[in-house]
GROMACS .gro file of C-alpha atoms in nm:
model
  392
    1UNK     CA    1  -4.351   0.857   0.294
    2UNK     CA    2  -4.042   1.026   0.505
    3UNK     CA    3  -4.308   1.018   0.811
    4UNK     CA    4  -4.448   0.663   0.756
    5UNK     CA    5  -4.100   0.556   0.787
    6UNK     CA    6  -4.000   0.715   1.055
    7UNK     CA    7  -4.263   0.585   1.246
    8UNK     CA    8  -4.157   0.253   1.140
    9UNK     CA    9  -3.792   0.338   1.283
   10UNK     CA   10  -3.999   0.445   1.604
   11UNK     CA   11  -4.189   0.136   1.657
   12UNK     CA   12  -3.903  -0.085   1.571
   13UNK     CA   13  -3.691   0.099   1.833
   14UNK     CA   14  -3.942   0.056   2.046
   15UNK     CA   15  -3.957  -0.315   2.002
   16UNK     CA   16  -3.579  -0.370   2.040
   17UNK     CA   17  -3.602  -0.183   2.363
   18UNK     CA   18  -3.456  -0.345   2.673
   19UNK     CA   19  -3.756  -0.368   2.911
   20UNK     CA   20  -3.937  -0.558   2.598
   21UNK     CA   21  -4.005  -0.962   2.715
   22UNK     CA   22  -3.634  -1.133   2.650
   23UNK     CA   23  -3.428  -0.857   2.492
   24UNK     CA   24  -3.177  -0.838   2.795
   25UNK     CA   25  -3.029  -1.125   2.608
   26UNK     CA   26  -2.824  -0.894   2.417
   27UNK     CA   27  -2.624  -0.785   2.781
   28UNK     CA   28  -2.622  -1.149   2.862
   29UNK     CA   29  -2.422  -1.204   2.512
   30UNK     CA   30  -2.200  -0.914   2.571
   31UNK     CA   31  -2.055  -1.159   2.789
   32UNK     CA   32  -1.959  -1.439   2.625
   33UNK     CA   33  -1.839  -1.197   2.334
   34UNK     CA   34  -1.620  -1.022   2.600
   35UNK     CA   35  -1.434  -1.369   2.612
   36UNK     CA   36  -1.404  -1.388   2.229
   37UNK     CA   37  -1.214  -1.090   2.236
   38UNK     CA   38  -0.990  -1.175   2.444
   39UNK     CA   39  -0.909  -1.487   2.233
   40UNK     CA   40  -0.938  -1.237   1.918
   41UNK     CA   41  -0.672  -1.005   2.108
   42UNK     CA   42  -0.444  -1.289   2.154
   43UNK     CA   43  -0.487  -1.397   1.806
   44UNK     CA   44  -0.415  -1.037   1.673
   45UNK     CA   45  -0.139  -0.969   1.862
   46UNK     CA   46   0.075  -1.337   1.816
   47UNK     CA   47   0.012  -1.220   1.435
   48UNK     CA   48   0.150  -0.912   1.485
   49UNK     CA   49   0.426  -1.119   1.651
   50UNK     CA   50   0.577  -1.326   1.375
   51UNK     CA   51   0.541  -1.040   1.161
   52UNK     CA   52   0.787  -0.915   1.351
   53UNK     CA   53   0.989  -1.213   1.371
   54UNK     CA   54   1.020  -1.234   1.001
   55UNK     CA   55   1.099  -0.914   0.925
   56UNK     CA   56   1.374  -0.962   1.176
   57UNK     CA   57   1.510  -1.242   1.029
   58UNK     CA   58   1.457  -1.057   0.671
   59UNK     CA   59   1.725  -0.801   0.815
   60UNK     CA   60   1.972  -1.003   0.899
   61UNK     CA   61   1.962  -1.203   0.574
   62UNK     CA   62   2.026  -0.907   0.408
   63UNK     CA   63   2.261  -0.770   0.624
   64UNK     CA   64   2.474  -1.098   0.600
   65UNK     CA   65   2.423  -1.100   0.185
   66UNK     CA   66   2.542  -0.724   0.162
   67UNK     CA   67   2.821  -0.713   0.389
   68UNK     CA   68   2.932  -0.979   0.245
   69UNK     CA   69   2.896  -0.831  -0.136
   70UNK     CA   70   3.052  -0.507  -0.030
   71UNK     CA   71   3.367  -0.663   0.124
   72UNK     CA   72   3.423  -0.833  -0.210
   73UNK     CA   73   3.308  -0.574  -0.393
   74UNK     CA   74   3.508  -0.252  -0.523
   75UNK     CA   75   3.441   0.019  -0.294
   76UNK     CA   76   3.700   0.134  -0.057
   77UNK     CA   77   3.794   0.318   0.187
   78UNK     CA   78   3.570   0.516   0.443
   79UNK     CA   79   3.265   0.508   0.233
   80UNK     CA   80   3.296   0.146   0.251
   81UNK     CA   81   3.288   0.204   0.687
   82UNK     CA   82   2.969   0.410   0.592
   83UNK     CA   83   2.819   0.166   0.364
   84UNK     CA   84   2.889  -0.080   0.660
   85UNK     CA   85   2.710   0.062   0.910
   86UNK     CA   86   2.378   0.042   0.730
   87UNK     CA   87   2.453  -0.359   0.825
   88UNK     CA   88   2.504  -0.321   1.124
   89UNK     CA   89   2.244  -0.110   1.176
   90UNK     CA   90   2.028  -0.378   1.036
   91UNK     CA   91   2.179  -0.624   1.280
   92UNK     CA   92   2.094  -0.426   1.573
   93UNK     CA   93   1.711  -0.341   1.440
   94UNK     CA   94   1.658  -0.699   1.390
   95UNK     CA   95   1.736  -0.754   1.753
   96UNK     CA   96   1.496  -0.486   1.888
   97UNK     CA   97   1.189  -0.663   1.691
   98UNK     CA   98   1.296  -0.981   1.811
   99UNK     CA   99   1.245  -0.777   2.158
  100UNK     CA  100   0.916  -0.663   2.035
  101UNK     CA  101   0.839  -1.030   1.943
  102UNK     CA  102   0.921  -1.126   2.266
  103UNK     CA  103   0.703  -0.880   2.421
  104UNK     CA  104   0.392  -0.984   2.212
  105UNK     CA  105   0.467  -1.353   2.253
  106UNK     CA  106   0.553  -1.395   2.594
  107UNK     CA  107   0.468  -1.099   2.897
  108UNK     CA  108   0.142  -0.920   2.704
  109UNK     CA  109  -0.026  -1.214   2.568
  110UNK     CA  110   0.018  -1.423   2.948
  111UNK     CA  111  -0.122  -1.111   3.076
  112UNK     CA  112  -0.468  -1.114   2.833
  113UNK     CA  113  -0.417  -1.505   2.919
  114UNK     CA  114  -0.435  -1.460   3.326
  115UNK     CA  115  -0.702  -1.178   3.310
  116UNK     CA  116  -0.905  -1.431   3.116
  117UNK     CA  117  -0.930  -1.659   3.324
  118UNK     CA  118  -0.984  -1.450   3.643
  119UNK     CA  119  -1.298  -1.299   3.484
  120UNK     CA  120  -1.468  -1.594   3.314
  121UNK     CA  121  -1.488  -1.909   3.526
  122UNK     CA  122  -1.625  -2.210   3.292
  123UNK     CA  123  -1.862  -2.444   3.423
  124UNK     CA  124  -1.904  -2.859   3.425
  125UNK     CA  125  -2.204  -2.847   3.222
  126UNK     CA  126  -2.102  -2.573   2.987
  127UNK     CA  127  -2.089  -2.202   2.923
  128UNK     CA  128  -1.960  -1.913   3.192
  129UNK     CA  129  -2.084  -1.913   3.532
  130UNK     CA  130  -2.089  -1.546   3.483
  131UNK     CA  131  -2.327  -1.540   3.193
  132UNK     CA  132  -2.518  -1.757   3.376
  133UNK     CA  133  -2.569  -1.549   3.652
  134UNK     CA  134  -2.700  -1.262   3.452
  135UNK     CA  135  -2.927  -1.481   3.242
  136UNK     CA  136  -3.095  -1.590   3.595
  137UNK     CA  137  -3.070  -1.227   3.762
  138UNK     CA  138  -3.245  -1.079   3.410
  139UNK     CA  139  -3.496  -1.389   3.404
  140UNK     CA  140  -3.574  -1.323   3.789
  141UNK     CA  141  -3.659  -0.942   3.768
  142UNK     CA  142  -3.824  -0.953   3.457
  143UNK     CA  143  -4.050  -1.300   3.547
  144UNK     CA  144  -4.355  -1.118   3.799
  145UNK     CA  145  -4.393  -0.831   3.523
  146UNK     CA  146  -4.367  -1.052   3.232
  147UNK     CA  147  -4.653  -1.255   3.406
  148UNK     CA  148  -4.841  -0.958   3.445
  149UNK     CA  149  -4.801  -0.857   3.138
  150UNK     CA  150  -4.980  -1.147   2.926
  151UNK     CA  151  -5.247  -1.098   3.170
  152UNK     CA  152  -5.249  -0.710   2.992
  153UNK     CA  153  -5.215  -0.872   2.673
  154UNK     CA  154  -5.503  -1.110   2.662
  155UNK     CA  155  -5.702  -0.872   2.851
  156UNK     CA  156  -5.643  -0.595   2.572
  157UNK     CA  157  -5.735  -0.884   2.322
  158UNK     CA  158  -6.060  -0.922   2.487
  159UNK     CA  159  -6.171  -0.587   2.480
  160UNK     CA  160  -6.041  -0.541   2.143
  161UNK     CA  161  -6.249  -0.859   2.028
  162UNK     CA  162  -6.539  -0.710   2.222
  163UNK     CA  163  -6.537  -0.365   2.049
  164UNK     CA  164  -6.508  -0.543   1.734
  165UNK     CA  165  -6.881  -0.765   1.799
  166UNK     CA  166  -7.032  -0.467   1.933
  167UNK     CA  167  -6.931  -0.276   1.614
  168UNK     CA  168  -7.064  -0.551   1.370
  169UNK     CA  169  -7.400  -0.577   1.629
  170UNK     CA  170  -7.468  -0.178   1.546
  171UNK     CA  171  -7.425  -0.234   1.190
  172UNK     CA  172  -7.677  -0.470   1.208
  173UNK     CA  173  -7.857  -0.270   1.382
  174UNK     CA  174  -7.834   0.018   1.152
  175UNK     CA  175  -7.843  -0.203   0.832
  176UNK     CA  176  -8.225  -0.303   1.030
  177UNK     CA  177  -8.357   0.015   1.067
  178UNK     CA  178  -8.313   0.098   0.725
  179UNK     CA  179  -8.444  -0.226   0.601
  180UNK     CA  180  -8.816  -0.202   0.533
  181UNK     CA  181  -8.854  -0.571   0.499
  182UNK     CA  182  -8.726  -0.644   0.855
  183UNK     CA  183  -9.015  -0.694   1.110
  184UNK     CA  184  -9.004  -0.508   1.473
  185UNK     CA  185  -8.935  -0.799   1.650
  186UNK     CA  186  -8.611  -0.851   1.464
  187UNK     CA  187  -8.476  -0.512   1.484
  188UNK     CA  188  -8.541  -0.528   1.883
  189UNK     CA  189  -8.316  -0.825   1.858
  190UNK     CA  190  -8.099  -0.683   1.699
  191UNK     CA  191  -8.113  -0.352   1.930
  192UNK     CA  192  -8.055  -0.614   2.233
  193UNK     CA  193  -7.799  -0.813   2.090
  194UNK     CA  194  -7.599  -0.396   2.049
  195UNK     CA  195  -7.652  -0.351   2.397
  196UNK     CA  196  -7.526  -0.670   2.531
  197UNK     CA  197  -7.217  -0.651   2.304
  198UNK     CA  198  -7.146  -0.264   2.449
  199UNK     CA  199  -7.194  -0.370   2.757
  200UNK     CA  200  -6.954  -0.658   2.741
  201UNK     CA  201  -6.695  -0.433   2.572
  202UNK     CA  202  -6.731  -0.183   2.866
  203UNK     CA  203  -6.679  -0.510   3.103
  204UNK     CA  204  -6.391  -0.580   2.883
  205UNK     CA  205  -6.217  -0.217   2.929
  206UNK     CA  206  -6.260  -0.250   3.278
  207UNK     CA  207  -6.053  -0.528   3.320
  208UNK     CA  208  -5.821  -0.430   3.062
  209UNK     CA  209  -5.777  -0.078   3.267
  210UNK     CA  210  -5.721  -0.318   3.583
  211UNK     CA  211  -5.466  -0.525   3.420
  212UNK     CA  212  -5.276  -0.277   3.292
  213UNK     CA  213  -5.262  -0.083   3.619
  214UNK     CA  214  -5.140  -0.349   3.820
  215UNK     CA  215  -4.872  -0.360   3.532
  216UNK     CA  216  -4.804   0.018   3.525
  217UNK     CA  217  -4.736  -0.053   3.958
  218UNK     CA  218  -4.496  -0.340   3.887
  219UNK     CA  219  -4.283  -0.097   3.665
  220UNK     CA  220  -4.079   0.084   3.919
  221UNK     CA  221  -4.014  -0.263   4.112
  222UNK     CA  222  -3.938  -0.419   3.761
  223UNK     CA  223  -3.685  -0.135   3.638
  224UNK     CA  224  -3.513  -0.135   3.987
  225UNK     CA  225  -3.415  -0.511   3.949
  226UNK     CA  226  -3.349  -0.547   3.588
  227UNK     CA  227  -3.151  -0.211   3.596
  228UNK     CA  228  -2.977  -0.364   3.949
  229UNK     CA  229  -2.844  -0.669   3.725
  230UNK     CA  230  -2.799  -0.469   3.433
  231UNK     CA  231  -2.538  -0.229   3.639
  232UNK     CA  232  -2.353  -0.581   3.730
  233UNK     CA  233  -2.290  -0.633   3.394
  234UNK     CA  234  -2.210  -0.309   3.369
  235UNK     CA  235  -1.913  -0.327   3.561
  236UNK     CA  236  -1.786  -0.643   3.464
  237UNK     CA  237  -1.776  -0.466   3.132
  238UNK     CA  238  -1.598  -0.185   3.242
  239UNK     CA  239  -1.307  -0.359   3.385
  240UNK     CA  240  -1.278  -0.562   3.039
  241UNK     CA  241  -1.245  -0.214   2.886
  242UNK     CA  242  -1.041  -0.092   3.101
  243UNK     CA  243  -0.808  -0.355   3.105
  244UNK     CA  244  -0.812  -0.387   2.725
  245UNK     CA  245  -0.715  -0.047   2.698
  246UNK     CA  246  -0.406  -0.097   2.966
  247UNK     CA  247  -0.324  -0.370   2.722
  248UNK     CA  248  -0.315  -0.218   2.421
  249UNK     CA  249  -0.144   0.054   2.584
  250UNK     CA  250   0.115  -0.203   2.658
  251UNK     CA  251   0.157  -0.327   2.306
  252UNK     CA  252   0.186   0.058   2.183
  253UNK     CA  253   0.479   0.108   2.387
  254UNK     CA  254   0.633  -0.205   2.279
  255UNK     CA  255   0.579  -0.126   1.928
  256UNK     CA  256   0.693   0.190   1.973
  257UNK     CA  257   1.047   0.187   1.853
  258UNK     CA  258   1.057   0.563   1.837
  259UNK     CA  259   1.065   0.576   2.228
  260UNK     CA  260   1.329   0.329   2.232
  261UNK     CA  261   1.666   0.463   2.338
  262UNK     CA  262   1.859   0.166   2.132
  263UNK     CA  263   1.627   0.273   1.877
  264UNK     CA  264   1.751   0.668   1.835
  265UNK     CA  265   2.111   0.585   1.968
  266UNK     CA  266   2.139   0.331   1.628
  267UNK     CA  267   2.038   0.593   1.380
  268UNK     CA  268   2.227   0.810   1.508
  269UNK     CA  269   2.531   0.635   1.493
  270UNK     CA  270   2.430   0.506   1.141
  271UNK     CA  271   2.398   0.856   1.076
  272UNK     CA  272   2.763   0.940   1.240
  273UNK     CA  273   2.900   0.678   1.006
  274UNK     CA  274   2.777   0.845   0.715
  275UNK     CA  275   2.890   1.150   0.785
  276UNK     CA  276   3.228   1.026   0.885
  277UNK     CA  277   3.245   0.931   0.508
  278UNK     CA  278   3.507   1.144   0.364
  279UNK     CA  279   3.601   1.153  -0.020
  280UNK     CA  280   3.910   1.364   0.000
  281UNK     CA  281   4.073   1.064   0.233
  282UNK     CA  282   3.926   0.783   0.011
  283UNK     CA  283   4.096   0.965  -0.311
  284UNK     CA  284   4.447   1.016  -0.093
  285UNK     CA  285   4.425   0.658   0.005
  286UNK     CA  286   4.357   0.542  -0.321
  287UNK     CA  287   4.647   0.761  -0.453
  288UNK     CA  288   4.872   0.623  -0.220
  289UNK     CA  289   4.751   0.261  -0.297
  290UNK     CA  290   4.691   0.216  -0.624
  291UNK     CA  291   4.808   0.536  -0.758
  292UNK     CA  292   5.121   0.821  -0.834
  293UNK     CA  293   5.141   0.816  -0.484
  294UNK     CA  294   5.287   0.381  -0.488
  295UNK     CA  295   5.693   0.347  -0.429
  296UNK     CA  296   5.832   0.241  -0.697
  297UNK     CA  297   6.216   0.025  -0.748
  298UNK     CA  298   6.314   0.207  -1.010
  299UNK     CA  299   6.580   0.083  -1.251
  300UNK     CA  300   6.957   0.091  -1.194
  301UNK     CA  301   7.285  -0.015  -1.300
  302UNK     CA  302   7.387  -0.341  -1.187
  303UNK     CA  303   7.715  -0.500  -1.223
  304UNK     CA  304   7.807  -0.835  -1.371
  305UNK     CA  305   7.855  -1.097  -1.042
  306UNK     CA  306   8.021  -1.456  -1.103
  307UNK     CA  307   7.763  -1.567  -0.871
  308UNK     CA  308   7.513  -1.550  -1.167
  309UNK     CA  309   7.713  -1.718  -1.464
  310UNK     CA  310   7.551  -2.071  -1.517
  311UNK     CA  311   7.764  -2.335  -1.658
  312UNK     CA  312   7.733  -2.724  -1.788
  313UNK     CA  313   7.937  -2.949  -1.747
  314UNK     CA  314   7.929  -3.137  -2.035
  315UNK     CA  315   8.079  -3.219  -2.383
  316UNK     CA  316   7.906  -3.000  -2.681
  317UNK     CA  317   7.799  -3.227  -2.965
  318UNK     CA  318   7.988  -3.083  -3.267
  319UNK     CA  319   7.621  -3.121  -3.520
  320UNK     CA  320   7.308  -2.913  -3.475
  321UNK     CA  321   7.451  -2.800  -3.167
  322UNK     CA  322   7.448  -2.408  -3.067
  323UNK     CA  323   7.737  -2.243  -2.909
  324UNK     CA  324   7.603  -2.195  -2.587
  325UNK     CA  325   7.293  -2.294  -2.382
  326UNK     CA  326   7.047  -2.028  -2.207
  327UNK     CA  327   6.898  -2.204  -1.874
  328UNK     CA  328   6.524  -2.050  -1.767
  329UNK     CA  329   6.407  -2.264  -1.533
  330UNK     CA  330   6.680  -2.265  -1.245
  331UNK     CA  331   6.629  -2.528  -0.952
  332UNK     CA  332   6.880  -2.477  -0.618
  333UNK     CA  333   7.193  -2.649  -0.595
  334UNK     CA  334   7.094  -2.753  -0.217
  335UNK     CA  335   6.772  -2.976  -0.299
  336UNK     CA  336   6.961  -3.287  -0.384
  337UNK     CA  337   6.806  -3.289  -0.782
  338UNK     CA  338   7.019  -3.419  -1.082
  339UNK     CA  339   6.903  -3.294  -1.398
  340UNK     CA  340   7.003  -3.463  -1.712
  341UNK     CA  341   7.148  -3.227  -1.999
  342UNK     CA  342   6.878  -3.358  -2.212
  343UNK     CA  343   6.619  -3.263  -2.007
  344UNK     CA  344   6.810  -2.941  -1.931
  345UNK     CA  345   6.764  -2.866  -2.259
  346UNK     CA  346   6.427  -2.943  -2.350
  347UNK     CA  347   6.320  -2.711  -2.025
  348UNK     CA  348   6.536  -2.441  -2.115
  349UNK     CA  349   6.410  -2.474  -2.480
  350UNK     CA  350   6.702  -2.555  -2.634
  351UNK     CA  351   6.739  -2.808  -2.927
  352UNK     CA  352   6.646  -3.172  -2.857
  353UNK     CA  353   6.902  -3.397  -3.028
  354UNK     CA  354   6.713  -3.703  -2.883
  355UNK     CA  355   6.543  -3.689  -3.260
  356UNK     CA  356   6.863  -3.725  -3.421
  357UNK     CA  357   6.965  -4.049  -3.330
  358UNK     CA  358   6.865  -4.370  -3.529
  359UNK     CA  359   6.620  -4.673  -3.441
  360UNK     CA  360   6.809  -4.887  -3.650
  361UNK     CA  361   7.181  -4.724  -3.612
  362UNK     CA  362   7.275  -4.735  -3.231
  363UNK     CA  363   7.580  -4.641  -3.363
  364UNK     CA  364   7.727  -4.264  -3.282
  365UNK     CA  365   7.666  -4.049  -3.580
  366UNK     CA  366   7.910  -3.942  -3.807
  367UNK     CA  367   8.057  -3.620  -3.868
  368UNK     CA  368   8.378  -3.443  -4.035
  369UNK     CA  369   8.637  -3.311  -3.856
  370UNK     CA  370   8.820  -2.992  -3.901
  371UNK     CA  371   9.081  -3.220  -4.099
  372UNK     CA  372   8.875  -3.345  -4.322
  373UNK     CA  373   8.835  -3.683  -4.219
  374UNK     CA  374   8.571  -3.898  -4.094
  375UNK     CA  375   8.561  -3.982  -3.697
  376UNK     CA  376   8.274  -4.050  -3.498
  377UNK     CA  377   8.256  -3.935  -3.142
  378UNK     CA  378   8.160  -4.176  -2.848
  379UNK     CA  379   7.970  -4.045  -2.592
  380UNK     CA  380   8.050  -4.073  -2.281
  381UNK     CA  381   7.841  -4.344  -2.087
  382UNK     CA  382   7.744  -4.102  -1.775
  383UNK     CA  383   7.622  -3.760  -1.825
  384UNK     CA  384   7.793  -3.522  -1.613
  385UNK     CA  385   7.586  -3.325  -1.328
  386UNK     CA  386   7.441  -3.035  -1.366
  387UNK     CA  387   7.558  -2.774  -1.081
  388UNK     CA  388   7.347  -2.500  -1.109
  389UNK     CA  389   7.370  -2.181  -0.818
  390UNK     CA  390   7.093  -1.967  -0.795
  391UNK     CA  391   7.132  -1.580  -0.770
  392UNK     CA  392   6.889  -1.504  -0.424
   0.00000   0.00000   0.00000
């Protein structure tokens, strides 16, 4: 079974072979495919170029959140600096893939763009004028042997046809002789009929011989041309390798951050931040800052200053009325503001006597002197002003 099939592999080879009728079809494809690429290159390679676009604009998004979070955050000091530089790091990574974007975008794909169209010319009624030219060189070498060929093929078909009569005219024959019912007369038929078909088989083979040796002369001529026009394509190939190669080249060293000298000179000042990242300092500072290490105002004696006594000048109502008043909220002498006692009092928190005072008895209220008699006490009609110096 293994050798059945790999004659079957053999013969199939064999009939996918170039010099076979039509198969140079495949080179004349290779053509047209060669221009898909370049479109497929383009394609590729603008992907590749938002990609990096994105991931640009992904950096600086989250450069901008977490600088943001760690200068309101809690970390101090030169750790902070170190934490930092990871951002700006960020910052300056984004802006060497928006180089690489603008690499991929712009120079290489103008340059698969211009190549393009210097190698395949398109023409007014459709296709490449280059896979045209191939088709017609291929269809031009290939057309006297081609010709020559069916004449091989029928000729073959003939003699084939032949051998198969004068094969079924000896059976006959044969079948005949053994046949004792058959008279001699039809048996020498049948013996004649034999002949004729041998000799028209041997006619046959003679011509077929003929025909195929004109073929077998047209070979050389036939592989000269087909391979001539097959080593034009050839070349025209090559330089679309070659040039695809230069280009991907291209985009290798633009992807290549590693050969970048922004590239190493930001890590390794990301990695100089770090290091400069020192926790002995940050404790020191925070020691000094927040800690034993503060000033401090610390308590002392102070003498009594007039400056600071508050008075009022007013009359002290003799009922529900404390000996003093203690004054909290103090407003400056110098801003022009009159502040009634009442409202003095209420803001210092002192007693209101407001509540004390009648709807229906306008009248001052009553109240017993040291003597033991009834008076009533008028008050005055304007309140005196509240002069009030503030301690600075």
């Amino acid at each position: 079974m293994s050798t059945s099939r790999g004659d079957d592999i053999g013969e199939k080879s064999l009939e996918d072979s170039f010099w076979e009728p039509g198969n140079y079809k495949r080179t004349v494809k290779r053509i047209d495919d060669g221009y898909r690429l370049c479109n497929d290159l383009l394609s590729c390679f603008q992907e590749r170029a938002k990609i990096e676009k994105s991931y640009a604009q992904q950096l600086s998004d989250w450069s901008n959140k977490w600088r943001s979070t760690v200068e309101k955050g809690p970390q101090y000091g030169t750790l902070e600096k170190a934490w930092h530089a990871f951002m700006n790091a960020a910052d300056r990574l984004s802006e060497l893939h928006l180089e690489v974007k603008a690499h991929l975008s712009g120079e290489d794909s103008e340059k698969v763009r211009n190549w393009q169209r210097e190698a395949y010319h398109r023409q007014m009624i459709g296709g490449f004028r280059e896979t045209k030219e191939a088709e017609d060189g291929f269809r031009k070498g290939q057309k006297p042997w081609v010709k020559k060929l069916k004449e091989v093929e029928a000729s073959k078909k003939s003699y084939h046809l032949a051998r198969k009569e004068e094969r079924t005219a000896q059976t006959r024959e044969n079948h005949a002789k053994a046949d004792t019912s058959m008279s001699q007369e039809q048996i020498r038929k049948l013996q004649e009929r034999a002949e004729r078909c041998s000799q028209e088989a041997e006619k046959s083979k003679e011509r077929y011989e003929k025909c195929l040796e004109e073929l077998n002369r047209l070979n050389p001529r036939y592989m000269e041309d087909m391979e001539q026009v097959f080593e034009s394509c050839q070349e025209a190939e090559k330089k679309r390798l070659r040039f695809f190669k230069e280009t991907l080249l291209d985009l290798h060293k633009h992807l290549d951050l590693s050969a970048n000298d922004s590239f190493h000179t930001l890590h390794r000042d990301l990695y100089q931040s770090i290091m400069a990242a020192n926790n002995q300092e940050d404790l020191k500072w925070w020691k000094n800052t927040h800690g034993p290490g503060m000033s401090m105002n610390w308590p002392q004696f102070e003498e009594w200053l007039p400056e600071a006594q508050r008075s009022i000048g007013k009359k002290e109502r003799g009922s529900k009325g404390g000996d003093g008043v203690t004054l909290t909220n103090i407003i400056p002498a110098g801003e022009g503001i009159t502040v009634a006692p009442q409202e003095q009092q209420r803001e210092s928190g002192g007693k209101d006597y407001s509540s004390d005072w009648s709807d229906e008895d306008s009248s001052p209220k009553k109240y017993m002197s040291t003597n033991g008699y009834e008076g009533a006490e008028e008050e005055d009609d304007e309140e005196e002003e509240l002069d009030v110096k503030v301690r600075g």
